[in-house]
């Protein structure tokens, strides 16, 4: 995989939404055998957002999409495609995207979900880019939306402290000369490591039963140390060769937006690339790991507060269940 040929694809607008309820590490430590110090030192997370009982993933996705469309100045009736990256859909089917299409009143748009662990962000974005680049679609809304808080076991300190809820969205469209553009994409998968992050029960391999509920198998299971090692080992080499294919190196990148899973992973990857941590876009301390929404939220929040300089190069990269991983290069 490599260079994006065809039409110039630009980011026309961005938006994000996080639920109002803040859950701090200190609050978690009241019911769980954990401490604010442990969570901050091992992950960089201080607090996360948790959706209200009456909020669904589609509600979060809708709010982000609405904000992104307003930001882009694009009317819902001009949207051709809505893609939602999620691992915590309202229901397995129908997907979240058709709900969002209806809520937005995007009457002409197609809609589908993408599920690829936390890398769903990059996969969904790649599909949106390909659709605009090929001329198939003019305006695409790509959303990452999660309510992971509903699929974690809140008594498991190894997973529950890590995740948070939220959504972010980008509107992609054809760009003019002088506007930002997506340059290249690479998507990878190592399915031999499919047991690293799993939600075991509730589907065909293990239909839901009294037993699966009793054992909590409808919640996220993660081999945290294996995921940690995988990311630290695989991502730096992958990113280096990804950039080499575009005839550039890590030093040519002004901004790194890596999946917001763990500050130690972000720092380790950048250190192996000999890049200063100052170049990372990070909001992990306030939202935790929002899975397939993390890159979208971080990018939309960044763009709300500041902008890229013309010509800045930005790498978006994620890893997650599968194990899948990928990267996208954007030139502002
Ligand atoms: O987006 C999906 C991708 N997922 C990830 O990126 C997760 C990647 N993995 C990680 O971020 C880290 O491996 C964790 C944050 C999950 C764990 O950090 P770690 O530094 O690898 O800790 P550990 O699992 O090696 O555990 C060290 C100790 C253990 O105690 P003992 O056996 O040394 O007595 C754990 O039981 O820390 C204990 N521990 C905790 N202590 C307090 C594990 N979780 C907690 C906790 N609070 N929440």
mmCIF file of C-alpha atoms and ligand atoms in Angstrom:
data_model
loop_
_atom_site.group_PDB
_atom_site.id
_atom_site.type_symbol
_atom_site.label_atom_id
_atom_site.label_comp_id
_atom_site.label_asym_id
_atom_site.label_seq_id
_atom_site.Cartn_x
_atom_site.Cartn_y
_atom_site.Cartn_z
ATOM 1 C CA UNK A 1 0.000 0.000 0.000
ATOM 2 C CA UNK A 2 1.226 3.534 -0.457
ATOM 3 C CA UNK A 3 0.592 6.769 -2.193
ATOM 4 C CA UNK A 4 -2.913 8.167 -2.649
ATOM 5 C CA UNK A 5 -3.391 8.748 -6.358
ATOM 6 C CA UNK A 6 -6.388 10.403 -7.958
ATOM 7 C CA UNK A 7 -8.279 13.379 -6.526
ATOM 8 C CA UNK A 8 -6.728 15.507 -3.807
ATOM 9 C CA UNK A 9 -8.494 14.573 -0.538
ATOM 10 C CA UNK A 10 -8.644 17.195 2.197
ATOM 11 C CA UNK A 11 -10.064 17.565 5.713
ATOM 12 C CA UNK A 12 -12.986 19.958 5.280
ATOM 13 C CA UNK A 13 -14.088 19.978 8.906
ATOM 14 C CA UNK A 14 -13.773 18.263 12.266
ATOM 15 C CA UNK A 15 -15.722 17.892 15.486
ATOM 16 C CA UNK A 16 -15.864 15.864 18.654
ATOM 17 C CA UNK A 17 -18.132 15.113 21.561
ATOM 18 C CA UNK A 18 -17.430 13.681 24.998
ATOM 19 C CA UNK A 19 -20.044 12.810 27.630
ATOM 20 C CA UNK A 20 -20.344 15.242 30.539
ATOM 21 C CA UNK A 21 -19.596 12.759 33.310
ATOM 22 C CA UNK A 22 -15.924 12.821 34.387
ATOM 23 C CA UNK A 23 -14.586 9.807 36.287
ATOM 24 C CA UNK A 24 -11.262 10.543 37.953
ATOM 25 C CA UNK A 25 -8.635 8.019 38.994
ATOM 26 C CA UNK A 26 -9.349 8.988 42.582
ATOM 27 C CA UNK A 27 -13.024 8.092 42.124
ATOM 28 C CA UNK A 28 -12.068 4.692 40.688
ATOM 29 C CA UNK A 29 -9.723 4.029 43.594
ATOM 30 C CA UNK A 30 -12.692 4.205 45.984
ATOM 31 C CA UNK A 31 -14.170 0.977 44.581
ATOM 32 C CA UNK A 32 -11.167 -0.686 42.924
ATOM 33 C CA UNK A 33 -7.789 -1.875 44.225
ATOM 34 C CA UNK A 34 -5.921 0.867 42.368
ATOM 35 C CA UNK A 35 -4.445 4.316 42.946
ATOM 36 C CA UNK A 36 -4.240 7.603 41.088
ATOM 37 C CA UNK A 37 -0.442 7.277 41.256
ATOM 38 C CA UNK A 38 -0.400 3.806 39.656
ATOM 39 C CA UNK A 39 -2.723 4.827 36.816
ATOM 40 C CA UNK A 40 -0.906 8.090 36.083
ATOM 41 C CA UNK A 41 2.576 6.580 36.248
ATOM 42 C CA UNK A 42 1.746 3.492 34.173
ATOM 43 C CA UNK A 43 -0.591 5.053 31.619
ATOM 44 C CA UNK A 44 -0.630 8.867 31.789
ATOM 45 C CA UNK A 45 -4.416 8.853 32.324
ATOM 46 C CA UNK A 46 -5.894 11.202 34.960
ATOM 47 C CA UNK A 47 -9.580 10.950 34.132
ATOM 48 C CA UNK A 48 -11.987 9.666 31.508
ATOM 49 C CA UNK A 49 -15.563 10.403 30.384
ATOM 50 C CA UNK A 50 -18.383 7.923 30.893
ATOM 51 C CA UNK A 51 -21.635 8.060 28.925
ATOM 52 C CA UNK A 52 -24.938 8.565 30.721
ATOM 53 C CA UNK A 53 -27.360 5.643 30.852
ATOM 54 C CA UNK A 54 -29.598 7.190 28.220
ATOM 55 C CA UNK A 55 -26.722 7.897 25.793
ATOM 56 C CA UNK A 56 -25.900 5.409 23.054
ATOM 57 C CA UNK A 57 -22.855 5.187 20.816
ATOM 58 C CA UNK A 58 -25.010 6.487 17.949
ATOM 59 C CA UNK A 59 -25.885 9.589 20.016
ATOM 60 C CA UNK A 60 -22.197 10.297 20.569
ATOM 61 C CA UNK A 61 -21.404 9.639 16.900
ATOM 62 C CA UNK A 62 -24.217 11.951 15.803
ATOM 63 C CA UNK A 63 -22.990 14.821 18.011
ATOM 64 C CA UNK A 64 -19.457 14.585 16.601
ATOM 65 C CA UNK A 65 -20.703 14.306 13.013
ATOM 66 C CA UNK A 66 -23.027 17.269 13.436
ATOM 67 C CA UNK A 67 -20.174 19.391 14.814
ATOM 68 C CA UNK A 68 -17.843 18.329 11.989
ATOM 69 C CA UNK A 69 -20.431 19.125 9.303
ATOM 70 C CA UNK A 70 -21.080 22.551 10.824
ATOM 71 C CA UNK A 71 -17.345 23.161 10.977
ATOM 72 C CA UNK A 72 -17.011 22.149 7.319
ATOM 73 C CA UNK A 73 -20.059 24.139 6.184
ATOM 74 C CA UNK A 74 -21.406 21.014 4.507
ATOM 75 C CA UNK A 75 -25.145 20.290 4.612
ATOM 76 C CA UNK A 76 -26.237 16.752 5.596
ATOM 77 C CA UNK A 77 -28.040 16.408 2.230
ATOM 78 C CA UNK A 78 -24.664 16.787 0.483
ATOM 79 C CA UNK A 79 -23.052 13.854 2.308
ATOM 80 C CA UNK A 80 -22.424 10.805 0.116
ATOM 81 C CA UNK A 81 -21.115 8.361 2.704
ATOM 82 C CA UNK A 82 -20.986 7.946 6.490
ATOM 83 C CA UNK A 83 -18.451 5.533 7.962
ATOM 84 C CA UNK A 84 -18.377 4.835 11.687
ATOM 85 C CA UNK A 85 -15.410 3.126 13.330
ATOM 86 C CA UNK A 86 -16.596 1.488 16.533
ATOM 87 C CA UNK A 87 -16.071 -1.542 18.730
ATOM 88 C CA UNK A 88 -19.018 -0.738 20.951
ATOM 89 C CA UNK A 89 -21.985 -0.273 18.596
ATOM 90 C CA UNK A 90 -25.518 0.169 19.979
ATOM 91 C CA UNK A 91 -26.261 -3.253 18.447
ATOM 92 C CA UNK A 92 -24.124 -5.487 16.250
ATOM 93 C CA UNK A 93 -26.696 -4.900 13.554
ATOM 94 C CA UNK A 94 -27.951 -2.601 12.403
ATOM 95 C CA UNK A 95 -24.772 -0.591 12.635
ATOM 96 C CA UNK A 96 -24.268 2.825 14.172
ATOM 97 C CA UNK A 97 -23.759 4.561 10.802
ATOM 98 C CA UNK A 98 -27.344 4.088 9.501
ATOM 99 C CA UNK A 99 -28.649 5.521 12.802
ATOM 100 C CA UNK A 100 -26.393 8.552 12.378
ATOM 101 C CA UNK A 101 -27.460 8.927 8.732
ATOM 102 C CA UNK A 102 -31.078 9.136 9.881
ATOM 103 C CA UNK A 103 -30.338 11.467 12.822
ATOM 104 C CA UNK A 104 -28.407 13.841 10.559
ATOM 105 C CA UNK A 105 -31.050 13.742 7.848
ATOM 106 C CA UNK A 106 -28.313 12.801 5.388
ATOM 107 C CA UNK A 107 -30.897 11.469 2.972
ATOM 108 C CA UNK A 108 -28.542 10.729 0.062
ATOM 109 C CA UNK A 109 -25.801 9.048 2.081
ATOM 110 C CA UNK A 110 -24.750 5.425 2.304
ATOM 111 C CA UNK A 111 -23.706 4.288 5.776
ATOM 112 C CA UNK A 112 -21.693 1.458 7.293
ATOM 113 C CA UNK A 113 -19.620 0.565 10.348
ATOM 114 C CA UNK A 114 -15.993 -0.535 10.426
ATOM 115 C CA UNK A 115 -14.752 -2.748 13.218
ATOM 116 C CA UNK A 116 -11.020 -3.254 13.518
ATOM 117 C CA UNK A 117 -10.205 -2.685 17.170
ATOM 118 C CA UNK A 118 -8.711 0.684 17.965
ATOM 119 C CA UNK A 119 -7.190 0.726 14.452
ATOM 120 C CA UNK A 120 -10.753 1.075 13.139
ATOM 121 C CA UNK A 121 -10.034 4.812 13.167
ATOM 122 C CA UNK A 122 -7.298 4.523 10.563
ATOM 123 C CA UNK A 123 -9.109 1.830 8.555
ATOM 124 C CA UNK A 124 -12.324 3.887 8.335
ATOM 125 C CA UNK A 125 -10.369 6.988 7.401
ATOM 126 C CA UNK A 126 -8.522 5.075 4.673
ATOM 127 C CA UNK A 127 -11.850 3.927 3.192
ATOM 128 C CA UNK A 128 -13.202 7.471 3.203
ATOM 129 C CA UNK A 129 -10.029 8.765 1.575
ATOM 130 C CA UNK A 130 -10.152 6.054 -1.099
ATOM 131 C CA UNK A 131 -13.768 6.914 -1.890
ATOM 132 C CA UNK A 132 -13.049 10.616 -2.387
ATOM 133 C CA UNK A 133 -9.745 10.044 -4.160
ATOM 134 C CA UNK A 134 -11.362 7.713 -6.683
ATOM 135 C CA UNK A 135 -14.196 10.140 -7.382
ATOM 136 C CA UNK A 136 -16.824 7.748 -5.990
ATOM 137 C CA UNK A 137 -17.874 10.172 -3.214
ATOM 138 C CA UNK A 138 -17.621 13.961 -2.876
ATOM 139 C CA UNK A 139 -18.299 14.397 0.850
ATOM 140 C CA UNK A 140 -17.645 11.673 3.385
ATOM 141 C CA UNK A 141 -18.159 11.806 7.143
ATOM 142 C CA UNK A 142 -15.802 9.485 8.986
ATOM 143 C CA UNK A 143 -16.563 9.025 12.670
ATOM 144 C CA UNK A 144 -14.961 7.177 15.569
ATOM 145 C CA UNK A 145 -17.422 6.589 18.414
ATOM 146 C CA UNK A 146 -17.224 4.408 21.502
ATOM 147 C CA UNK A 147 -18.958 3.612 24.760
ATOM 148 C CA UNK A 148 -16.352 1.114 25.922
ATOM 149 C CA UNK A 149 -17.474 1.725 29.521
ATOM 150 C CA UNK A 150 -20.449 -0.601 28.798
ATOM 151 C CA UNK A 151 -18.247 -3.517 27.718
ATOM 152 C CA UNK A 152 -15.556 -3.460 30.402
ATOM 153 C CA UNK A 153 -15.708 -5.322 33.664
ATOM 154 C CA UNK A 154 -15.588 -2.487 36.193
ATOM 155 C CA UNK A 155 -14.185 -4.862 38.823
ATOM 156 C CA UNK A 156 -11.148 -5.660 36.597
ATOM 157 C CA UNK A 157 -8.464 -3.083 37.372
ATOM 158 C CA UNK A 158 -6.339 -4.269 34.443
ATOM 159 C CA UNK A 159 -8.824 -2.986 31.867
ATOM 160 C CA UNK A 160 -11.428 -0.715 33.439
ATOM 161 C CA UNK A 161 -9.015 2.094 34.349
ATOM 162 C CA UNK A 162 -7.765 2.398 30.777
ATOM 163 C CA UNK A 163 -10.809 3.201 28.696
ATOM 164 C CA UNK A 164 -13.149 6.146 28.192
ATOM 165 C CA UNK A 165 -16.150 7.114 26.064
ATOM 166 C CA UNK A 166 -16.375 9.722 23.327
ATOM 167 C CA UNK A 167 -16.574 10.428 19.624
ATOM 168 C CA UNK A 168 -14.813 12.434 16.957
ATOM 169 C CA UNK A 169 -15.485 13.035 13.280
ATOM 170 C CA UNK A 170 -13.897 14.373 10.118
ATOM 171 C CA UNK A 171 -15.563 15.563 6.935
ATOM 172 C CA UNK A 172 -13.455 14.597 3.936
ATOM 173 C CA UNK A 173 -13.845 16.094 0.518
ATOM 174 C CA UNK A 174 -12.020 17.047 -2.649
ATOM 175 C CA UNK A 175 -9.428 19.733 -1.975
ATOM 176 C CA UNK A 176 -8.114 22.542 -4.150
ATOM 177 C CA UNK A 177 -4.457 23.285 -4.825
ATOM 178 C CA UNK A 178 -2.962 24.819 -1.667
ATOM 179 C CA UNK A 179 -5.320 22.979 0.685
ATOM 180 C CA UNK A 180 -4.221 20.087 2.881
ATOM 181 C CA UNK A 181 -4.143 16.595 1.398
ATOM 182 C CA UNK A 182 -3.780 12.987 2.415
ATOM 183 C CA UNK A 183 -0.531 11.639 0.989
ATOM 184 C CA UNK A 184 -0.290 7.932 1.803
ATOM 185 C CA UNK A 185 -1.862 5.090 3.746
ATOM 186 C CA UNK A 186 -0.679 1.720 4.996
ATOM 187 C CA UNK A 187 -2.914 -0.801 6.771
ATOM 188 C CA UNK A 188 -1.572 -3.998 8.350
ATOM 189 C CA UNK A 189 -2.821 -7.012 10.262
ATOM 190 C CA UNK A 190 -1.195 -9.797 12.268
ATOM 191 C CA UNK A 191 -4.105 -12.132 12.946
ATOM 192 C CA UNK A 192 -1.840 -14.671 14.655
ATOM 193 C CA UNK A 193 -2.174 -12.394 17.690
ATOM 194 C CA UNK A 194 -5.979 -12.343 17.662
ATOM 195 C CA UNK A 195 -6.095 -13.443 21.308
ATOM 196 C CA UNK A 196 -4.361 -10.279 22.618
ATOM 197 C CA UNK A 197 -7.574 -8.207 22.854
ATOM 198 C CA UNK A 198 -10.886 -10.036 22.723
ATOM 199 C CA UNK A 199 -14.529 -9.670 23.616
ATOM 200 C CA UNK A 200 -15.128 -13.438 23.758
ATOM 201 C CA UNK A 201 -18.846 -14.041 24.142
ATOM 202 C CA UNK A 202 -22.095 -13.000 22.551
ATOM 203 C CA UNK A 203 -21.447 -13.973 18.944
ATOM 204 C CA UNK A 204 -21.107 -17.214 16.981
ATOM 205 C CA UNK A 205 -17.879 -18.542 18.517
ATOM 206 C CA UNK A 206 -19.437 -18.374 21.965
ATOM 207 C CA UNK A 207 -23.129 -17.467 21.999
ATOM 208 C CA UNK A 208 -24.329 -15.662 25.112
ATOM 209 C CA UNK A 209 -25.454 -17.982 27.902
ATOM 210 C CA UNK A 210 -25.936 -17.845 31.639
ATOM 211 C CA UNK A 211 -22.411 -19.253 31.947
ATOM 212 C CA UNK A 212 -20.786 -16.580 29.734
ATOM 213 C CA UNK A 213 -22.519 -13.820 31.671
ATOM 214 C CA UNK A 214 -21.470 -15.360 35.005
ATOM 215 C CA UNK A 215 -17.849 -15.465 33.823
ATOM 216 C CA UNK A 216 -18.014 -11.905 32.440
ATOM 217 C CA UNK A 217 -17.079 -13.102 28.964
ATOM 218 C CA UNK A 218 -19.181 -10.353 27.396
ATOM 219 C CA UNK A 219 -16.492 -7.889 28.535
ATOM 220 C CA UNK A 220 -13.106 -6.907 27.104
ATOM 221 C CA UNK A 221 -10.209 -9.281 27.871
ATOM 222 C CA UNK A 222 -6.769 -7.937 27.167
ATOM 223 C CA UNK A 223 -3.257 -9.320 27.485
ATOM 224 C CA UNK A 224 -2.019 -5.860 28.389
ATOM 225 C CA UNK A 225 1.678 -6.713 28.534
ATOM 226 C CA UNK A 226 1.597 -8.476 25.166
ATOM 227 C CA UNK A 227 -0.178 -5.506 23.573
ATOM 228 C CA UNK A 228 2.358 -3.151 25.158
ATOM 229 C CA UNK A 229 5.305 -5.178 23.806
ATOM 230 C CA UNK A 230 3.679 -5.553 20.375
ATOM 231 C CA UNK A 231 3.167 -1.812 19.973
ATOM 232 C CA UNK A 232 6.665 -0.963 21.140
ATOM 233 C CA UNK A 233 8.273 -3.566 18.898
ATOM 234 C CA UNK A 234 6.231 -3.356 15.702
ATOM 235 C CA UNK A 235 5.165 0.287 15.387
ATOM 236 C CA UNK A 236 8.561 2.056 15.198
ATOM 237 C CA UNK A 237 9.857 -0.093 12.305
ATOM 238 C CA UNK A 238 6.494 0.025 10.586
ATOM 239 C CA UNK A 239 6.337 3.833 10.819
ATOM 240 C CA UNK A 240 9.904 4.226 9.628
ATOM 241 C CA UNK A 241 9.269 2.145 6.492
ATOM 242 C CA UNK A 242 5.875 3.818 5.968
ATOM 243 C CA UNK A 243 7.627 7.193 5.785
ATOM 244 C CA UNK A 244 10.482 5.820 3.693
ATOM 245 C CA UNK A 245 7.931 4.821 1.039
ATOM 246 C CA UNK A 246 7.001 8.511 0.823
ATOM 247 C CA UNK A 247 10.724 9.367 0.583
ATOM 248 C CA UNK A 248 10.795 11.081 3.963
ATOM 249 C CA UNK A 249 11.899 10.199 7.497
ATOM 250 C CA UNK A 250 10.680 10.814 11.075
ATOM 251 C CA UNK A 251 12.477 14.181 11.190
ATOM 252 C CA UNK A 252 10.272 15.443 8.355
ATOM 253 C CA UNK A 253 7.120 15.054 10.461
ATOM 254 C CA UNK A 254 5.889 18.092 12.415
ATOM 255 C CA UNK A 255 3.072 16.333 14.301
ATOM 256 C CA UNK A 256 2.554 12.760 15.494
ATOM 257 C CA UNK A 257 -0.955 11.672 16.366
ATOM 258 C CA UNK A 258 -0.643 8.159 17.729
ATOM 259 C CA UNK A 259 -3.471 6.108 19.223
ATOM 260 C CA UNK A 260 -4.111 7.429 22.732
ATOM 261 C CA UNK A 261 -3.661 4.152 24.637
ATOM 262 C CA UNK A 262 -0.770 4.726 26.997
ATOM 263 C CA UNK A 263 1.660 7.644 27.351
ATOM 264 C CA UNK A 264 4.529 5.212 27.852
ATOM 265 C CA UNK A 265 3.761 3.586 24.482
ATOM 266 C CA UNK A 266 3.601 6.968 22.709
ATOM 267 C CA UNK A 267 6.904 8.070 24.273
ATOM 268 C CA UNK A 268 8.607 4.769 23.571
ATOM 269 C CA UNK A 269 7.595 4.729 19.895
ATOM 270 C CA UNK A 270 8.740 8.321 19.413
ATOM 271 C CA UNK A 271 11.973 7.731 21.279
ATOM 272 C CA UNK A 272 12.783 4.766 19.009
ATOM 273 C CA UNK A 273 12.177 7.068 16.033
ATOM 274 C CA UNK A 274 14.434 9.664 17.666
ATOM 275 C CA UNK A 275 11.561 12.157 17.758
ATOM 276 C CA UNK A 276 10.899 14.593 20.611
ATOM 277 C CA UNK A 277 7.716 13.853 22.615
ATOM 278 C CA UNK A 278 6.812 17.554 22.103
ATOM 279 C CA UNK A 279 5.782 16.638 18.592
ATOM 280 C CA UNK A 280 3.014 14.353 19.822
ATOM 281 C CA UNK A 281 -0.604 15.443 19.930
ATOM 282 C CA UNK A 282 -1.835 14.037 23.236
ATOM 283 C CA UNK A 283 -5.076 14.298 25.201
ATOM 284 C CA UNK A 284 -4.939 10.885 26.864
ATOM 285 C CA UNK A 285 -4.737 12.299 30.398
ATOM 286 C CA UNK A 286 -8.267 13.744 30.103
ATOM 287 C CA UNK A 287 -10.093 11.095 28.093
ATOM 288 C CA UNK A 288 -8.244 7.792 28.560
ATOM 289 C CA UNK A 289 -8.204 5.296 25.703
ATOM 290 C CA UNK A 290 -11.321 5.942 23.616
ATOM 291 C CA UNK A 291 -10.409 3.106 21.235
ATOM 292 C CA UNK A 292 -11.455 3.795 17.622
ATOM 293 C CA UNK A 293 -12.473 7.343 18.600
ATOM 294 C CA UNK A 294 -9.114 8.359 20.060
ATOM 295 C CA UNK A 295 -7.416 9.761 16.968
ATOM 296 C CA UNK A 296 -10.554 11.586 15.839
ATOM 297 C CA UNK A 297 -11.103 13.229 19.226
ATOM 298 C CA UNK A 298 -7.463 14.251 19.551
ATOM 299 C CA UNK A 299 -7.356 15.684 16.036
ATOM 300 C CA UNK A 300 -10.655 17.558 16.345
ATOM 301 C CA UNK A 301 -9.685 18.964 19.739
ATOM 302 C CA UNK A 302 -6.304 20.055 18.390
ATOM 303 C CA UNK A 303 -7.930 21.765 15.395
ATOM 304 C CA UNK A 304 -10.446 23.520 17.645
ATOM 305 C CA UNK A 305 -7.603 25.162 19.581
ATOM 306 C CA UNK A 306 -4.972 25.702 16.905
ATOM 307 C CA UNK A 307 -4.186 24.879 13.313
ATOM 308 C CA UNK A 308 -1.421 23.244 11.358
ATOM 309 C CA UNK A 309 0.941 25.481 9.408
ATOM 310 C CA UNK A 310 0.746 25.080 5.659
ATOM 311 C CA UNK A 311 3.038 22.250 4.615
ATOM 312 C CA UNK A 312 3.139 20.604 8.063
ATOM 313 C CA UNK A 313 3.211 16.837 7.841
ATOM 314 C CA UNK A 314 1.098 14.854 10.286
ATOM 315 C CA UNK A 315 1.226 11.108 10.909
ATOM 316 C CA UNK A 316 -1.919 9.428 12.211
ATOM 317 C CA UNK A 317 -1.268 5.908 13.478
ATOM 318 C CA UNK A 318 -3.082 3.320 15.574
ATOM 319 C CA UNK A 319 -2.892 -0.301 16.728
ATOM 320 C CA UNK A 320 -5.496 -2.551 18.261
ATOM 321 C CA UNK A 321 -7.402 -5.839 18.398
ATOM 322 C CA UNK A 322 -6.565 -8.187 15.581
ATOM 323 C CA UNK A 323 -3.769 -7.263 16.010
ATOM 324 C CA UNK A 324 -4.217 -4.601 13.387
ATOM 325 C CA UNK A 325 -2.220 -1.439 12.869
ATOM 326 C CA UNK A 326 -1.867 1.280 10.289
ATOM 327 C CA UNK A 327 -0.793 4.791 9.447
ATOM 328 C CA UNK A 328 -1.890 7.731 7.345
ATOM 329 C CA UNK A 329 0.194 10.718 6.268
ATOM 330 C CA UNK A 330 -1.467 14.150 5.889
ATOM 331 C CA UNK A 331 0.172 17.288 4.537
ATOM 332 C CA UNK A 332 -1.528 20.486 5.715
HETATM 333 O O1 LIG B 1 -6.275 0.253 22.685
HETATM 334 C C1 LIG B 1 -6.060 -1.074 22.963
HETATM 335 C C2 LIG B 1 -4.645 -1.288 23.156
HETATM 336 N N1 LIG B 1 -4.339 -1.553 24.509
HETATM 337 C C3 LIG B 1 -3.229 -1.075 25.043
HETATM 338 O O2 LIG B 1 -2.538 -0.322 24.428
HETATM 339 C C4 LIG B 1 -2.819 -1.548 26.398
HETATM 340 C C5 LIG B 1 -1.337 -1.812 26.371
HETATM 341 N N2 LIG B 1 -0.841 -2.206 27.692
HETATM 342 C C6 LIG B 1 -0.664 -1.286 28.655
HETATM 343 O O3 LIG B 1 -0.931 -0.110 28.495
HETATM 344 C C7 LIG B 1 -0.035 -1.758 29.952
HETATM 345 O O4 LIG B 1 0.464 -3.054 29.773
HETATM 346 C C8 LIG B 1 -1.047 -1.755 31.134
HETATM 347 C C9 LIG B 1 -1.394 -0.327 31.497
HETATM 348 C C10 LIG B 1 -2.321 -2.499 30.752
HETATM 349 C C11 LIG B 1 -0.408 -2.410 32.338
HETATM 350 O O5 LIG B 1 0.772 -1.707 32.695
HETATM 351 P P1 LIG B 1 2.100 -2.502 33.028
HETATM 352 O O6 LIG B 1 3.104 -1.494 33.413
HETATM 353 O O7 LIG B 1 2.392 -3.381 31.851
HETATM 354 O O8 LIG B 1 1.699 -3.301 34.333
HETATM 355 P P2 LIG B 1 1.600 -4.883 34.544
HETATM 356 O O9 LIG B 1 0.452 -5.449 33.794
HETATM 357 O O10 LIG B 1 2.940 -5.478 34.291
HETATM 358 O O11 LIG B 1 1.276 -4.959 36.057
HETATM 359 C C12 LIG B 1 2.215 -4.535 37.075
HETATM 360 C C13 LIG B 1 1.546 -4.675 38.412
HETATM 361 C C14 LIG B 1 0.876 -6.032 38.618
HETATM 362 O O12 LIG B 1 1.025 -6.379 39.980
HETATM 363 P P3 LIG B 1 2.149 -7.446 40.428
HETATM 364 O O13 LIG B 1 1.816 -8.711 39.691
HETATM 365 O O14 LIG B 1 3.452 -6.850 40.013
HETATM 366 O O15 LIG B 1 1.960 -7.508 41.907
HETATM 367 C C15 LIG B 1 -0.574 -5.770 38.334
HETATM 368 O O16 LIG B 1 -1.446 -6.659 39.002
HETATM 369 O O17 LIG B 1 0.495 -3.714 38.528
HETATM 370 C C16 LIG B 1 -0.718 -4.372 38.892
HETATM 371 N N3 LIG B 1 -1.832 -3.645 38.321
HETATM 372 C C17 LIG B 1 -2.408 -2.597 38.933
HETATM 373 N N4 LIG B 1 -2.155 -2.002 40.127
HETATM 374 C C18 LIG B 1 -2.919 -0.943 40.466
HETATM 375 C C19 LIG B 1 -2.450 -3.851 37.125
HETATM 376 N N5 LIG B 1 -3.415 -2.950 36.963
HETATM 377 C C20 LIG B 1 -3.415 -2.165 38.072
HETATM 378 C C21 LIG B 1 -4.174 -1.052 38.472
HETATM 379 N N6 LIG B 1 -3.893 -0.474 39.668
HETATM 380 N N7 LIG B 1 -5.168 -0.537 37.721
#
